[in-house]
Tab-separated table of C-alpha atoms in Angstrom:
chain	number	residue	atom	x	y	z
Y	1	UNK	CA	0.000	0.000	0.000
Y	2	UNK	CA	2.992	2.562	0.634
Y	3	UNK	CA	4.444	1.723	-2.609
Y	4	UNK	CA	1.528	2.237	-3.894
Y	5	UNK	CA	0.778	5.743	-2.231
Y	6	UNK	CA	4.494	7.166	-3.112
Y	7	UNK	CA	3.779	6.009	-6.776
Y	8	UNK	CA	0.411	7.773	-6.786
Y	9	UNK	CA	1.953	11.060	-5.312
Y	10	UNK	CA	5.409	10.995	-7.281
Y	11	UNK	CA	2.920	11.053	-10.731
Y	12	UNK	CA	0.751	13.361	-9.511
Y	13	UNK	CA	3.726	15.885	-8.276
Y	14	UNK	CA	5.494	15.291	-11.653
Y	15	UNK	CA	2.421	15.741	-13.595
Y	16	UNK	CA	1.686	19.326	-11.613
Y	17	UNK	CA	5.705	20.313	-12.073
Y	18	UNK	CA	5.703	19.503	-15.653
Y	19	UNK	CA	2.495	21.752	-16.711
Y	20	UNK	CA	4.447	24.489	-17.034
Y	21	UNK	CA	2.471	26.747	-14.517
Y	22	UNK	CA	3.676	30.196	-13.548
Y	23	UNK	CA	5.944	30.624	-16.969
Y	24	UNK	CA	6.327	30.395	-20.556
Y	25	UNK	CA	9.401	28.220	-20.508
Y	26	UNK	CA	9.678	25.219	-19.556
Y	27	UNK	CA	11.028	23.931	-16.179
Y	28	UNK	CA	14.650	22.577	-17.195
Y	29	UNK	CA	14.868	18.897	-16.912
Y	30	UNK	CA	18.381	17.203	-15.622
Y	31	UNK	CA	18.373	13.557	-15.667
Y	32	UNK	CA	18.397	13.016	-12.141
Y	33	UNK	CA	15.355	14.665	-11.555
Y	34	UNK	CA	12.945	12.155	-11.201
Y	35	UNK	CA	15.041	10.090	-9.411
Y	36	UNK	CA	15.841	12.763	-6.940
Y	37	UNK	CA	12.030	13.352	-6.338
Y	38	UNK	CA	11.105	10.306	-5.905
Y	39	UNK	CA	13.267	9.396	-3.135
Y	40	UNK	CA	12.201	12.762	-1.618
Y	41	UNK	CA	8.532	11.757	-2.079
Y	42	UNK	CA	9.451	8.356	-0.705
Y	43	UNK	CA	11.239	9.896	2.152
Y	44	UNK	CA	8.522	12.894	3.230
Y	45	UNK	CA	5.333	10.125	2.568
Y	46	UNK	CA	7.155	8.066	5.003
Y	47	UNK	CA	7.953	10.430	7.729
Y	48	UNK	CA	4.218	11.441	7.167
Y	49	UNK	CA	2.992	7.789	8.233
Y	50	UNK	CA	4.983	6.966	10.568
Y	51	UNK	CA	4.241	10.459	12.165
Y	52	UNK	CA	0.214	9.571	12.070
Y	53	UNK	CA	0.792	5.937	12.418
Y	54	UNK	CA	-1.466	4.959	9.062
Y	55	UNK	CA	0.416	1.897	9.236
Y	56	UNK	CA	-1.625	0.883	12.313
Y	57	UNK	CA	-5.186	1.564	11.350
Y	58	UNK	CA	-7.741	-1.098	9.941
Y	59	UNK	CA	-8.883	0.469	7.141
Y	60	UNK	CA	-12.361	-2.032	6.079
Y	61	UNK	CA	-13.897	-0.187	9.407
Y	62	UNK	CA	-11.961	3.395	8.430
Y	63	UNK	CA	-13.982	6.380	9.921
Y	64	UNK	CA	-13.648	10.390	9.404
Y	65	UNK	CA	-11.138	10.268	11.816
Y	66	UNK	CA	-8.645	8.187	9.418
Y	67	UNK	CA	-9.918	9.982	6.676
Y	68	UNK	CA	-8.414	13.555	8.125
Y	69	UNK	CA	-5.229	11.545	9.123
Y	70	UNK	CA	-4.372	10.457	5.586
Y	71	UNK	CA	-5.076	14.050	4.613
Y	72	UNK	CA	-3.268	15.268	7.500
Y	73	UNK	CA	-0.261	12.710	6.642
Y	74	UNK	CA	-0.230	14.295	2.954
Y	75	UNK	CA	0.165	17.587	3.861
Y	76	UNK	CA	2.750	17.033	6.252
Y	77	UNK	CA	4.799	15.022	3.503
Y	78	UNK	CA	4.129	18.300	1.134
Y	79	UNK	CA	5.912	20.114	3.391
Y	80	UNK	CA	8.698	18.077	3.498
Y	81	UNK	CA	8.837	17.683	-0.232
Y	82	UNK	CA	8.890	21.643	-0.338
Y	83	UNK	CA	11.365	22.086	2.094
Y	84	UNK	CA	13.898	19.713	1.165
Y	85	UNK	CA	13.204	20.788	-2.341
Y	86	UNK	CA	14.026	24.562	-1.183
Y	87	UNK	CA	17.768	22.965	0.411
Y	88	UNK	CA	18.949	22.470	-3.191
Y	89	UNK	CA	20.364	25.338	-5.176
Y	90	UNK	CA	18.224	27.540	-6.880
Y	91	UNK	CA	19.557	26.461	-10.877
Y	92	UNK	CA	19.556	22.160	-9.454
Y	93	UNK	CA	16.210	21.832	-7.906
Y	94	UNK	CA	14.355	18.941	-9.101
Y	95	UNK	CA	11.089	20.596	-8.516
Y	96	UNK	CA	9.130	23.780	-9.007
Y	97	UNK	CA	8.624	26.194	-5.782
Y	98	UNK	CA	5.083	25.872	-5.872
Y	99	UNK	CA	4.375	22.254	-7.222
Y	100	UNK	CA	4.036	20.239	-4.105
Y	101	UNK	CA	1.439	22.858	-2.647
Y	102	UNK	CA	-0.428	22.848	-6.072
Y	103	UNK	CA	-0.639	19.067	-6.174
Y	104	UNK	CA	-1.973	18.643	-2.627
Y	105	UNK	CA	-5.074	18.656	-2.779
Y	106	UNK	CA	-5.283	16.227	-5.966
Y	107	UNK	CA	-2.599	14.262	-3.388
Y	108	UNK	CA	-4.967	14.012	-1.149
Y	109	UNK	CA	-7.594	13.063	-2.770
Y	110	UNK	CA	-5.710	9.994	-4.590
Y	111	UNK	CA	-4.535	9.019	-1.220
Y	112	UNK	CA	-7.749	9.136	0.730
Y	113	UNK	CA	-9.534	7.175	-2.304
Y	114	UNK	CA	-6.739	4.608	-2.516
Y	115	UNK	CA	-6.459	4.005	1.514
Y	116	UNK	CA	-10.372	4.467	1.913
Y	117	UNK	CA	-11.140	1.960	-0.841
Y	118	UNK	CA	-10.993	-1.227	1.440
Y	119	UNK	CA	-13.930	0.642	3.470
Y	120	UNK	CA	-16.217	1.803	0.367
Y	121	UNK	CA	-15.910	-1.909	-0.642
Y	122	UNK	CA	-16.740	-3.163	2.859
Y	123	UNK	CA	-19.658	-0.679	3.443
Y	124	UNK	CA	-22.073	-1.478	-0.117
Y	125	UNK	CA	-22.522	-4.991	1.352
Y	126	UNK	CA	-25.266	-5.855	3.148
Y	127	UNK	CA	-24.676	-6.985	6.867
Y	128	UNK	CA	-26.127	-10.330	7.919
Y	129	UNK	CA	-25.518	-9.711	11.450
Y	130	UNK	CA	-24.087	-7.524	14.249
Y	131	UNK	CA	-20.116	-7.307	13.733
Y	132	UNK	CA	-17.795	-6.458	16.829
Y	133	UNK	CA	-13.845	-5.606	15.687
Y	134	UNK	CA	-11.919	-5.882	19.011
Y	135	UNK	CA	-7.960	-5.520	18.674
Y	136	UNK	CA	-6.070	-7.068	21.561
Y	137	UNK	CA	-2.604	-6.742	21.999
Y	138	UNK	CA	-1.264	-10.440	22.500
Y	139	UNK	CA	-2.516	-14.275	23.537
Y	140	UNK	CA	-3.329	-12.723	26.772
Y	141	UNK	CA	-6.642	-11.009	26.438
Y	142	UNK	CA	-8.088	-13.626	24.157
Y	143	UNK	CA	-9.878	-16.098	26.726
Y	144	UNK	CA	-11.418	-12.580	27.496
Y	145	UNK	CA	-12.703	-11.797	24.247
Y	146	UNK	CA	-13.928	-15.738	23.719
């Protein structure tokens, strides 16, 4: 799923830098710059999850609250893209100023759609019966739950 997410944002961040916003030229292209932002996507999406801890949550019973996290998350690694992007000099960077906050919210978005999806699936089925989801830490707490 995180490959998937970094994949989803690198295209998305690549497609917004490569529209040739803001200017009649084109952004120059070196040809270590895709290389060079994807390992900074891979390394900002990252922090973001760890950060929020998306790698914890069950996503088929997802609510609003994991929704704003993965949007939260997305931001966050923006920022990081942005920043670290601002640390290279000004004729080397491998991405425009502006392109990580312009392809946020389409980030998002992709993101919330792509982590959400196991949920949508989960929640046009009908129910047959009450469901309970209880997460226990170990062995210990299972004679409990039984």
């Amino acid at each position: 799923m995180f490959a998937a997410e970094v994949v989803v944002f690198w295209l998305i961040l690549m497609a917004v830098n490569s529209s040739g916003y803001g200017t009649v030229n084109p952004w120059p292209t070196q040809p270590w710059y895709p290389a060079a932002s994807f390992l900074i996507v891979t390394f900002a999406m990252g922090f973001g999850e760890a950060r929020l801890r998306l790698y914890r949550r069950v996503w088929s019973v997802a609510s609003l609250n994991d929704a704003f996290a993965v949007g939260l998350a997305v931001v966050e690694a923006s920022l990081i893209v942005a920043i670290i992007n601002l640390l290279f000099p000004d004729g080397d960077r491998p991405l425009r100023l502006g392109a990580p906050a312009l392809a946020a919210p389409a980030v998002i978005l992709a993101i919330g759609v792509l982590r959400l999806l196991p949920r949508l699936a989960t929640s046009s089925s009908r129910a047959t019966g009450n469901r309970l989801l209880v997460v226990i830490p170990d062995e210990s707490g299972y004679a409990t739950v039984k």
